[in-house]
PDB file of C-alpha atoms in Angstrom:
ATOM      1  CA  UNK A  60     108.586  98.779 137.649  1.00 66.00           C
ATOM      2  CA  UNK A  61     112.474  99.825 137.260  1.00 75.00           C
ATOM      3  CA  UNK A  62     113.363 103.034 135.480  1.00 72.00           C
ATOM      4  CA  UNK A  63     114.405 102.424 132.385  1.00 87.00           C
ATOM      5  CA  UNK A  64     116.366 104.312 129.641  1.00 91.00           C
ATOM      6  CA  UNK A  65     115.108 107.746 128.529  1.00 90.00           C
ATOM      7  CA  UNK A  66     115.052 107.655 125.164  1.00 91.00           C
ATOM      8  CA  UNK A  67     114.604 111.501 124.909  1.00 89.00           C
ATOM      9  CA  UNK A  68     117.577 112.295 126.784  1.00 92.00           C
ATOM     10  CA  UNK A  69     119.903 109.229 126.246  1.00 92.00           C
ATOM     11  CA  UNK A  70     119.202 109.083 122.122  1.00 94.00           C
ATOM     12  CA  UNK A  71     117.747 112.285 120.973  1.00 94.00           C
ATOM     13  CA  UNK A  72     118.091 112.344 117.731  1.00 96.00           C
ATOM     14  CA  UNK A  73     115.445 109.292 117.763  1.00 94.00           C
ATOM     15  CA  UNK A  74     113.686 110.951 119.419  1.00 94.00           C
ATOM     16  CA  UNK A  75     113.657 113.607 117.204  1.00 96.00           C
ATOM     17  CA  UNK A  76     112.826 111.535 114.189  1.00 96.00           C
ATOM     18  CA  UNK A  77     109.661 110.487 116.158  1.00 96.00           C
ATOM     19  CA  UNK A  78     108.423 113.542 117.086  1.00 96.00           C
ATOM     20  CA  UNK A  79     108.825 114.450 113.137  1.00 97.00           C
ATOM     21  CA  UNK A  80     106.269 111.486 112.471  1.00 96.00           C
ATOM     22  CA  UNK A  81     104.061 113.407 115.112  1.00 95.00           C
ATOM     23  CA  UNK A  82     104.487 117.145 113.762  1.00 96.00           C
ATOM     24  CA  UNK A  83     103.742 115.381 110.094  1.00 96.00           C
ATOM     25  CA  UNK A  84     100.631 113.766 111.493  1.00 96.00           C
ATOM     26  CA  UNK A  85      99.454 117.447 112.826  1.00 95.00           C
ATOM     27  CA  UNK A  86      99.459 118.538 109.019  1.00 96.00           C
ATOM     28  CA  UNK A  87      97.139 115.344 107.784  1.00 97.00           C
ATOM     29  CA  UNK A  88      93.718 115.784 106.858  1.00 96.00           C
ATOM     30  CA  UNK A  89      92.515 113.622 109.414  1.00 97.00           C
ATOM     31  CA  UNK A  90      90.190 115.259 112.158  1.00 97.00           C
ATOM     32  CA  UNK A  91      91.625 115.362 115.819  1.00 97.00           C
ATOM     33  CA  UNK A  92      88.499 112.597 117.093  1.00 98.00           C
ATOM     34  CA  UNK A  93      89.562 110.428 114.678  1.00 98.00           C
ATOM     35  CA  UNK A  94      93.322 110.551 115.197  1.00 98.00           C
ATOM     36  CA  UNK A  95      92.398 109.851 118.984  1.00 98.00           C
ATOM     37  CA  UNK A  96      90.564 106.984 117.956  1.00 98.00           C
ATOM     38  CA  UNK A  97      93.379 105.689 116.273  1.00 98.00           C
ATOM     39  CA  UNK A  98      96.003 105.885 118.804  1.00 98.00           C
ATOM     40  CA  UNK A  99      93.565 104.728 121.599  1.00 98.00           C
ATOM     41  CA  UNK A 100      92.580 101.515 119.302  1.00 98.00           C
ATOM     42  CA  UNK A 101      96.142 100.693 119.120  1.00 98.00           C
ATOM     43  CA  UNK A 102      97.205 101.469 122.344  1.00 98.00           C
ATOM     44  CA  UNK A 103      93.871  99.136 123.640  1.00 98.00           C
ATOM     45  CA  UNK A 104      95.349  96.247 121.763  1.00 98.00           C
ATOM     46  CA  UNK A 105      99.139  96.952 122.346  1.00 98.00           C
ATOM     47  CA  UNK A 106      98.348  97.235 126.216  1.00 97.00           C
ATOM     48  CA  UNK A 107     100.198 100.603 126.720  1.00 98.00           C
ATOM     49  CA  UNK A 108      99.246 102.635 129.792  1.00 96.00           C
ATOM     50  CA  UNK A 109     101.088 104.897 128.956  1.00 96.00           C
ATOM     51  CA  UNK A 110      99.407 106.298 125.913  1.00 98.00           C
ATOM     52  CA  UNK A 111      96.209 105.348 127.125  1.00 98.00           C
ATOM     53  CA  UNK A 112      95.841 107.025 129.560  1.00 97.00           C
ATOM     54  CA  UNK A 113      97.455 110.522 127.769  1.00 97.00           C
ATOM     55  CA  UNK A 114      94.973 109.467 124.397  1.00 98.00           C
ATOM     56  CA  UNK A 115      91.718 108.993 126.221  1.00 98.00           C
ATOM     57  CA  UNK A 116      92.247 112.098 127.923  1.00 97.00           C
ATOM     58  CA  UNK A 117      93.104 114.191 124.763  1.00 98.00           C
ATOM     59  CA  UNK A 118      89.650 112.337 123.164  1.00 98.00           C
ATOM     60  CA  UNK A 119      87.478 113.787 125.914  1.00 98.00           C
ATOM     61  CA  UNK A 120      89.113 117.532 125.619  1.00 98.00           C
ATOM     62  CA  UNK A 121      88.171 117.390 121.565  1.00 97.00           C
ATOM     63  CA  UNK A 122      85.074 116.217 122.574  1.00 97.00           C
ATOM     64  CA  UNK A 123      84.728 112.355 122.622  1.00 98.00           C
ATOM     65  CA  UNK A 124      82.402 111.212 124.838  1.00 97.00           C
ATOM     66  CA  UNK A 125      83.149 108.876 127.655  1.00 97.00           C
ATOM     67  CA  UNK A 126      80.354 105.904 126.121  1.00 98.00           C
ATOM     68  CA  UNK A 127      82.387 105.449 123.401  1.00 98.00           C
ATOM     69  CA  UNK A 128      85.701 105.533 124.554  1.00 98.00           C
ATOM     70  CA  UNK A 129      84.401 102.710 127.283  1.00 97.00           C
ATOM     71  CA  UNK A 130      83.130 100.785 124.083  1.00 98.00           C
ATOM     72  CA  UNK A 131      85.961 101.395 121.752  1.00 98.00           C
ATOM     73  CA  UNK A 132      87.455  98.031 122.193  1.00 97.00           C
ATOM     74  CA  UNK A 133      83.910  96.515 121.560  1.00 98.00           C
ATOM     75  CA  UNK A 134      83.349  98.670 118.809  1.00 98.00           C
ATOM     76  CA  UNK A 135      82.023  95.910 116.400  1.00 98.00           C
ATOM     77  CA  UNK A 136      79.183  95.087 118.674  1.00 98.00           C
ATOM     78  CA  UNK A 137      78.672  98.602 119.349  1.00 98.00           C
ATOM     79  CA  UNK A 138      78.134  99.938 115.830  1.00 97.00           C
ATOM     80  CA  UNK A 139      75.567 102.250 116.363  1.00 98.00           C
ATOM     81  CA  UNK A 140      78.212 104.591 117.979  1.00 98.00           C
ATOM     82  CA  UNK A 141      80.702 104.337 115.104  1.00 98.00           C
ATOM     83  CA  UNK A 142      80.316 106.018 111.546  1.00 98.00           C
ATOM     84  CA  UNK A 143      81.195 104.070 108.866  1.00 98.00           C
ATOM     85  CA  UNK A 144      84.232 105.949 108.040  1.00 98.00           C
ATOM     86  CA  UNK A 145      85.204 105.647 111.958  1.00 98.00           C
ATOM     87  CA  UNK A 146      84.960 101.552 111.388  1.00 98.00           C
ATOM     88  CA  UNK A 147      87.006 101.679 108.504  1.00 98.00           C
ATOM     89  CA  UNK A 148      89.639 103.478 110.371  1.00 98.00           C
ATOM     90  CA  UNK A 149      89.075 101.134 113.658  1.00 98.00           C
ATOM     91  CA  UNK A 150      89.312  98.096 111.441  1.00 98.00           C
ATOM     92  CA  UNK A 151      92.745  99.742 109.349  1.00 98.00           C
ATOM     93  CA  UNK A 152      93.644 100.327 112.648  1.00 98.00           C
ATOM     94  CA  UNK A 153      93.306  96.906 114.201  1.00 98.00           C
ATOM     95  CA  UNK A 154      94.775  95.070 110.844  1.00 98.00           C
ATOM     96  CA  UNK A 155      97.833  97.306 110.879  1.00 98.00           C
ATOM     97  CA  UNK A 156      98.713  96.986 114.547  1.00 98.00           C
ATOM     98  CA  UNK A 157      97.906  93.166 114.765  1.00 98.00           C
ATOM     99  CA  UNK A 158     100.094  92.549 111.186  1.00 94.00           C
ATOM    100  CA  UNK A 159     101.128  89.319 111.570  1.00 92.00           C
ATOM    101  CA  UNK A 160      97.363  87.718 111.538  1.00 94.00           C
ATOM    102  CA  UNK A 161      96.803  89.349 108.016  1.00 91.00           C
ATOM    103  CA  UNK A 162      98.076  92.421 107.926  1.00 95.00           C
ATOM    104  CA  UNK A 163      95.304  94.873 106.248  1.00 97.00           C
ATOM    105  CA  UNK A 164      93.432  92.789 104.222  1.00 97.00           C
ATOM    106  CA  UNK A 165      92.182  93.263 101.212  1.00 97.00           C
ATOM    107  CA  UNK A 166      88.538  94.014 102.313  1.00 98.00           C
ATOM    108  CA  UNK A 167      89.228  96.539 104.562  1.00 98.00           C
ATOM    109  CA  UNK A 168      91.410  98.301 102.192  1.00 98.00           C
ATOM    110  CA  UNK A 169      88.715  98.358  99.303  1.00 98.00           C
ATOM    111  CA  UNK A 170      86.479  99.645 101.761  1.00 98.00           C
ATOM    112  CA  UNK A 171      88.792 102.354 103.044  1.00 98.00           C
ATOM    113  CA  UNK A 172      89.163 103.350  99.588  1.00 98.00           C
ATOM    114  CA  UNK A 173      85.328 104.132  99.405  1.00 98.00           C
ATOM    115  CA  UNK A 174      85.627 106.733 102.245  1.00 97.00           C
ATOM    116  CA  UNK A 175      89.357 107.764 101.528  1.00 98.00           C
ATOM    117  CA  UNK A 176      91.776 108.684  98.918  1.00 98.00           C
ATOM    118  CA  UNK A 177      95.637 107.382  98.192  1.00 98.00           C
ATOM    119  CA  UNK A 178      96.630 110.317 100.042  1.00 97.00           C
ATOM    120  CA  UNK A 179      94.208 109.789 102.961  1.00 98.00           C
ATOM    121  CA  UNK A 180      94.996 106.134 103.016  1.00 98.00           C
ATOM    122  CA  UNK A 181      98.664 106.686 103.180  1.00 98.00           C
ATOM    123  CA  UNK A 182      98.008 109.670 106.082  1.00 98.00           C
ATOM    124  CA  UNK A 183      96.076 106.957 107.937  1.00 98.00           C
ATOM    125  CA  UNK A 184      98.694 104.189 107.690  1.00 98.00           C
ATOM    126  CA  UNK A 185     101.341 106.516 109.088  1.00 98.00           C
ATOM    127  CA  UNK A 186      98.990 107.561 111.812  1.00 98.00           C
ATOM    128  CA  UNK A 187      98.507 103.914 112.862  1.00 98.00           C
ATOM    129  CA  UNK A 188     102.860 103.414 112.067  1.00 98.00           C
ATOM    130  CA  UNK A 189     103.357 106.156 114.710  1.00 98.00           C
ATOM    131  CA  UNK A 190     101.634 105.024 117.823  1.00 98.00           C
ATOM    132  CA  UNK A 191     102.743 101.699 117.087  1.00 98.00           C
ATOM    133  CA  UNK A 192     106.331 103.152 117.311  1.00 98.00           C
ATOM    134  CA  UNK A 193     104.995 105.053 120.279  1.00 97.00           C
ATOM    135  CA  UNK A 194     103.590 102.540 122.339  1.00 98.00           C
ATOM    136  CA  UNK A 195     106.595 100.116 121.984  1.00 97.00           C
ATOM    137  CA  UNK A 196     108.928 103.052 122.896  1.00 96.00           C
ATOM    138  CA  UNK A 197     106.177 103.770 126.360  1.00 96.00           C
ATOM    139  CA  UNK A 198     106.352 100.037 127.168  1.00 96.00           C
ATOM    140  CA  UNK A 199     109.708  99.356 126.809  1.00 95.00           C
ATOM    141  CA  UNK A 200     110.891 101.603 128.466  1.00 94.00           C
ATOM    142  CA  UNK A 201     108.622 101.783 131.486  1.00 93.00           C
ATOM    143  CA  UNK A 202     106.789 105.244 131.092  1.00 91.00           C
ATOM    144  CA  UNK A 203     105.119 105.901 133.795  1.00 88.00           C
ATOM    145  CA  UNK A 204     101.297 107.342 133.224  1.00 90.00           C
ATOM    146  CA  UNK A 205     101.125 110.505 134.612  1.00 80.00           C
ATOM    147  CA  UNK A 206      99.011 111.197 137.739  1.00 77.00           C
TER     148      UNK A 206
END
């Protein structure tokens, strides 16, 4: 692939802005696994190498193990391996990134509300916002996984 524009050199202060979104998501009360989760989940459906390959390995130095991150896109028929709260967030997760099949739904949101708060719920949305943002910036612009 061509080399593309750096968007931390050529427009920093968006850059900036994004890595706000990312200090912010360091103060949430979210636990480091499950952020993980989150940004591989998204990055699995989004297709970004990129953060893929940077997310799994951040999973496995908090402790993931390498079953589930091998099952994470299968996750519904792997349920055993997910707490509920952990499905919730996968299925947030899924319904956020993919928004124009549904968008999150109703049912998921009810659900999420059993296991989280407003506050949580709101924390959980931006996480999901973020590596959205994140991934489109990796794959537009070509970033290369590091070796």
């Amino acid at each position: 692939m061509s080399a593309r524009v750096n968007i931390a050199k050529t427009d920093a202060a968006a850059y900036k802005a994004m890595m706000g979104l990312e200090g912010y998501l360091q103060t949430i009360s979210l636990n480091p696994l499950q952020k993980e989760l989150i940004k591989i989940r998204a990055s699995q459906i989004n297709g970004c190498a990129f953060c893929l390959d940077m997310h799994t390995k951040d999973a496995v130095k908090y402790g993931e193990t390498p079953q589930r991150i091998y099952l994470l896109n299968a996750w519904r028929e792997a349920l055993e391996l997910f707490t509920e709260e952990e499905q919730i967030l996968l299925a947030m997760t899924e319904e956020i990134t993919l928004i124009s099949h549904k968008g999150l739904t109703e049912e998921t949101y009810q659900k999420a509300k059993t296991f989280f708060d407003d506050n949580q719920i709101a924390q959980i949305i931006m996480a999901i916002v973020t590596i959205n943002g994140w991934n489109r910036i990796a794959i537009s612009t070509h970033l290369p996984i590091m070796k």
